[in-house]
PDB file of C-alpha atoms in Angstrom:
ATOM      1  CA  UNK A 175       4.194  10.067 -16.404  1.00 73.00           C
ATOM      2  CA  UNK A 176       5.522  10.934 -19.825  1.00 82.00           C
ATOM      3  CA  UNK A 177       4.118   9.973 -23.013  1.00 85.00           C
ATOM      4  CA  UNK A 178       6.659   7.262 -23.677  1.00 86.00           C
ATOM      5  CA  UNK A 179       6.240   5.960 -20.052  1.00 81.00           C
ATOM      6  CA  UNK A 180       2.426   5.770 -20.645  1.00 80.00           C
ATOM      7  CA  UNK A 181       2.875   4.227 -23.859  1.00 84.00           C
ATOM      8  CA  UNK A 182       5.323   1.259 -22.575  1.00 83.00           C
ATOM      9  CA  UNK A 183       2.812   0.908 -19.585  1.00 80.00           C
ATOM     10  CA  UNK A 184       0.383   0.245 -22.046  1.00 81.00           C
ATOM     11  CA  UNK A 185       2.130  -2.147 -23.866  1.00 84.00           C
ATOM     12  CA  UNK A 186       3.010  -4.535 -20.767  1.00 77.00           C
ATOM     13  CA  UNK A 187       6.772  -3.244 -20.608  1.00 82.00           C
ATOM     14  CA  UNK A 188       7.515  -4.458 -16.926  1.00 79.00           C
ATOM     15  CA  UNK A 189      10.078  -1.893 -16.169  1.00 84.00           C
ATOM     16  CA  UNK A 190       7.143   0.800 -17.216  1.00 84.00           C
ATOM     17  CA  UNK A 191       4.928  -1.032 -14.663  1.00 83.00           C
ATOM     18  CA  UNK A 192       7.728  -0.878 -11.864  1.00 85.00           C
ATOM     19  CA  UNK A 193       7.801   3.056 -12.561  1.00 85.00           C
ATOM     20  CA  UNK A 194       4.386   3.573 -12.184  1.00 84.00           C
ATOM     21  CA  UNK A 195       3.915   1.817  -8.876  1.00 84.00           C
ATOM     22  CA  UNK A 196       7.158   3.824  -7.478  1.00 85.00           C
ATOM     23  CA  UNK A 197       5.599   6.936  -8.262  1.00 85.00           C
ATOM     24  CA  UNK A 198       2.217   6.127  -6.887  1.00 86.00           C
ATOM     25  CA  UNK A 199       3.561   4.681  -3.803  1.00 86.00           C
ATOM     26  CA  UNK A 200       5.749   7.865  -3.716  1.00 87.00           C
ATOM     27  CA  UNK A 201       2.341  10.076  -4.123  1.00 89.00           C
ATOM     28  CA  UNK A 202       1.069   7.850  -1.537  1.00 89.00           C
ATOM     29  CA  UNK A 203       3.943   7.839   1.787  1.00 87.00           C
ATOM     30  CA  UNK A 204       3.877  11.555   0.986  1.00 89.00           C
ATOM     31  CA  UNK A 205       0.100  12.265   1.135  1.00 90.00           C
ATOM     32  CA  UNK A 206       0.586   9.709   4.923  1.00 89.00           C
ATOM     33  CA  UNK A 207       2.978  12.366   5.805  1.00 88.00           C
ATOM     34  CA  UNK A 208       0.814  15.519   5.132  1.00 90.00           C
ATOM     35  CA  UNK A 209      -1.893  14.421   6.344  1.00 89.00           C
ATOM     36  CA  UNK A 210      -0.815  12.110   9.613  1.00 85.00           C
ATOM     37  CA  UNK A 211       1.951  13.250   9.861  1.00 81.00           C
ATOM     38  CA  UNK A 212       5.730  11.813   9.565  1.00 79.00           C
ATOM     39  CA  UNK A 213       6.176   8.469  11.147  1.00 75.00           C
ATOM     40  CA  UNK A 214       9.247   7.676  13.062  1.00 69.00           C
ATOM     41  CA  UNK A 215      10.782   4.615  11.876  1.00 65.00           C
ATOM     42  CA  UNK A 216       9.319   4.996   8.646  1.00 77.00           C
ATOM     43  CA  UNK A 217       6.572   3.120  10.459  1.00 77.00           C
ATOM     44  CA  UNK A 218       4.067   3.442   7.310  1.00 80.00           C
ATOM     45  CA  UNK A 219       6.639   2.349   4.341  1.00 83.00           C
ATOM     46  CA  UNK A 220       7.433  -0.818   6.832  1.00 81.00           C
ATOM     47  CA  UNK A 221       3.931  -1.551   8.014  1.00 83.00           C
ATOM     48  CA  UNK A 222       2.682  -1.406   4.326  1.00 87.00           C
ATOM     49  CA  UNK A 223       5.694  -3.986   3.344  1.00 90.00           C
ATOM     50  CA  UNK A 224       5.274  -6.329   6.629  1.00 90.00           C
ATOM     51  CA  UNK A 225       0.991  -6.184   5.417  1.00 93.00           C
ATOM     52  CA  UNK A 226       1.616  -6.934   1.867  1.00 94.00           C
ATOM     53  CA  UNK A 227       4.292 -10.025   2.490  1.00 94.00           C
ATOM     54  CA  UNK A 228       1.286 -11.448   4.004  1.00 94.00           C
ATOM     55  CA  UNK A 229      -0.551 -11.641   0.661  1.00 95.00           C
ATOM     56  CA  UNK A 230       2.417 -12.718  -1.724  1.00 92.00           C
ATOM     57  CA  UNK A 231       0.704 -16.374  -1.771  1.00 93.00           C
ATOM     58  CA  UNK A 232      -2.523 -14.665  -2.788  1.00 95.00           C
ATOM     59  CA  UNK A 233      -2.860 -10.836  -3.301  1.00 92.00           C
ATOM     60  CA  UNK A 234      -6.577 -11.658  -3.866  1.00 94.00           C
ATOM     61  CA  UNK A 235      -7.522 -12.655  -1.237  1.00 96.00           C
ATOM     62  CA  UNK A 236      -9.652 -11.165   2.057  1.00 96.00           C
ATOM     63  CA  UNK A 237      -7.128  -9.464   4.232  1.00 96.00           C
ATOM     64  CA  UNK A 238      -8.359  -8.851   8.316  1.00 96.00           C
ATOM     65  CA  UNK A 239      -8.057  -6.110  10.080  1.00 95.00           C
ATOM     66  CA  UNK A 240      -6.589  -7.495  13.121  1.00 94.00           C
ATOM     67  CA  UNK A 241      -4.121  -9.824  11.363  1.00 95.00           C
ATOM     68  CA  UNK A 242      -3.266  -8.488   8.311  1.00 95.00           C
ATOM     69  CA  UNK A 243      -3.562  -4.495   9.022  1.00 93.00           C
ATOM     70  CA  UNK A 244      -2.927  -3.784  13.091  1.00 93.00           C
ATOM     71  CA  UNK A 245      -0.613  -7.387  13.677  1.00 93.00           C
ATOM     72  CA  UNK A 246       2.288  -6.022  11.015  1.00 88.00           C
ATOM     73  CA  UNK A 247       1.476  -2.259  11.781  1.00 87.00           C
ATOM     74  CA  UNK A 248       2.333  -3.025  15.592  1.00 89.00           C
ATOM     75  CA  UNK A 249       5.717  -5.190  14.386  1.00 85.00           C
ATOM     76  CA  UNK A 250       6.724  -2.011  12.450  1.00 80.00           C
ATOM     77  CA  UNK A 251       6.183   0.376  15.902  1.00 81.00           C
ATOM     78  CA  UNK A 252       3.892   2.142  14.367  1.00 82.00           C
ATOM     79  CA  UNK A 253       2.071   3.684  17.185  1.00 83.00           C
ATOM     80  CA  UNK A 254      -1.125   2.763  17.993  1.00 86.00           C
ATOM     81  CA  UNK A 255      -3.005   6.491  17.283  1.00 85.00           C
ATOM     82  CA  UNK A 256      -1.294   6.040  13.832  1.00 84.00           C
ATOM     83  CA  UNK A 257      -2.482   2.833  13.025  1.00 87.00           C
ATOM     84  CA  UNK A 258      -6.266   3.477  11.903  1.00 88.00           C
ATOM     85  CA  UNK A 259      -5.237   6.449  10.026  1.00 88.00           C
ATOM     86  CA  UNK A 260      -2.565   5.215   7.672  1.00 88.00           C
ATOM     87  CA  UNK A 261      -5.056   2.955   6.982  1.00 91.00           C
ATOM     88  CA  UNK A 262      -7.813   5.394   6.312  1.00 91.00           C
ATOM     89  CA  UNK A 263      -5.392   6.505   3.900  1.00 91.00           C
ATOM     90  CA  UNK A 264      -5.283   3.351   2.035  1.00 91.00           C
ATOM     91  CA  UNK A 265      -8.758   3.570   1.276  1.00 93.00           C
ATOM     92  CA  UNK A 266      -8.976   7.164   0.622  1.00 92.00           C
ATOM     93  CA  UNK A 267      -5.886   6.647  -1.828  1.00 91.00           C
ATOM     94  CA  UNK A 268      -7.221   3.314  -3.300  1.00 91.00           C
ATOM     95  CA  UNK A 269      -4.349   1.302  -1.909  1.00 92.00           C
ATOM     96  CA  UNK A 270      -7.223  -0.936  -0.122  1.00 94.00           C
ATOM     97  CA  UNK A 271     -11.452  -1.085  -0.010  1.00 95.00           C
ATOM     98  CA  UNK A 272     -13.021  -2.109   2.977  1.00 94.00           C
ATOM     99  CA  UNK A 273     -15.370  -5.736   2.110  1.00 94.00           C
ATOM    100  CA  UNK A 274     -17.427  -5.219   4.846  1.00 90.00           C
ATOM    101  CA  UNK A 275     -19.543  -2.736   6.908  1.00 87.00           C
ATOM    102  CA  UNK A 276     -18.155  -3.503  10.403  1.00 86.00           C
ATOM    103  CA  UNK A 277     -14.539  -2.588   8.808  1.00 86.00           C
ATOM    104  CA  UNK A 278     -13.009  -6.029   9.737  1.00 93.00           C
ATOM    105  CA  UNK A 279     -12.210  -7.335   5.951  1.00 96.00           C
ATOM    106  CA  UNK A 280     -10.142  -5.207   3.390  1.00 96.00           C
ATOM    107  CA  UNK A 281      -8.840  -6.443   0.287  1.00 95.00           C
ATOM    108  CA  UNK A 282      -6.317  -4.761  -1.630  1.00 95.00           C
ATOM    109  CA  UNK A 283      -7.787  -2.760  -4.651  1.00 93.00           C
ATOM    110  CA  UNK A 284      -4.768  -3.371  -6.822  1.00 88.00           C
ATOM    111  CA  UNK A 285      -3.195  -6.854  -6.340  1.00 88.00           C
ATOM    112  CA  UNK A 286      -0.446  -5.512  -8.506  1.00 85.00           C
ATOM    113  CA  UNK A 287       0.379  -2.643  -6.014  1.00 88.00           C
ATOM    114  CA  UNK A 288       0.471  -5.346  -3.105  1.00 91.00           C
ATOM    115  CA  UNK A 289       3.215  -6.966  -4.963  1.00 88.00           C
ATOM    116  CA  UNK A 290       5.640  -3.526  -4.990  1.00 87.00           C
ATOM    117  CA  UNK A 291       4.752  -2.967  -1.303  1.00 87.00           C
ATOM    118  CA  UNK A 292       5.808  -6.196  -0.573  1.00 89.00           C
ATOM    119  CA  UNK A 293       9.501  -6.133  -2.229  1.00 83.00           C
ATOM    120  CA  UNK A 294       9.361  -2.254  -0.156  1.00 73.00           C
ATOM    121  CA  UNK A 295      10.150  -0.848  -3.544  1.00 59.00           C
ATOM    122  CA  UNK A 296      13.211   1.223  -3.245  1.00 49.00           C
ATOM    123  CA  UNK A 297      12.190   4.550  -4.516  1.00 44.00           C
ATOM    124  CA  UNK A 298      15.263   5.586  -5.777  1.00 42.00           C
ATOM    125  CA  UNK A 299      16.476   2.527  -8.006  1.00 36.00           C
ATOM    126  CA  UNK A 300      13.298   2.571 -10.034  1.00 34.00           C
TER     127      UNK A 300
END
């Protein structure tokens, strides 16, 4: 980001706020693609949106793998062998942190983010 775009991020501007999630979801579809590969479908960008709708009421909250991760990854077609590693990628990218140790509760790490992949910001109007 630019000086002036960290600067109005600082100071609460919304718009600045918008920019910096496109980017970092940007960062993020394209690290899914280099390292899993390219989805048809754009099944990651839509099984990240159909996931995060699921927390609008509460971004907060515990999310589960079964019905909050695999339920809206299988809606989107994203294949099966894809699944668990877009997902690895959440957590390696900070998108998500796993709550427990038999990897059955996540939680997203920024509530914020959840928002943006919820609305499946558009990354070229922001």
């Amino acid at each position: 980001m630019s000086d002036d775009d960290k600067h109005e991020f600082l100071d609460g501007r919304p718009d600045a706020l918008a920019k910096l999630a496109s980017e970092y979801i940007q960062w993020f579809y394209a690290k899914i693609e280099e390292r899993v590969g390219p989805l048809a479908l754009n099944a990651a960008k839509t099984a990240l949106s159909k996931s995060a709708k699921r927390f609008l009421d509460d971004p907060t909250r515990d999310g589960l793998m079964y019905e909050d991760w695999l339920a809206p990854c299988s809606e989107a077609r994203c294949p099966e062998i894809h699944q668990e590693p877009v997902f690895k990628e959440a957590v390696s990218a900070g998108v998500v942190e796993m709550q427990d140790e038999n990897r059955q509760i996540w939680k997203w790490k920024r509530p914020w983010l959840c928002e943006f992949f919820a609305k499946g910001v558009s990354l070229n109007v922001l």
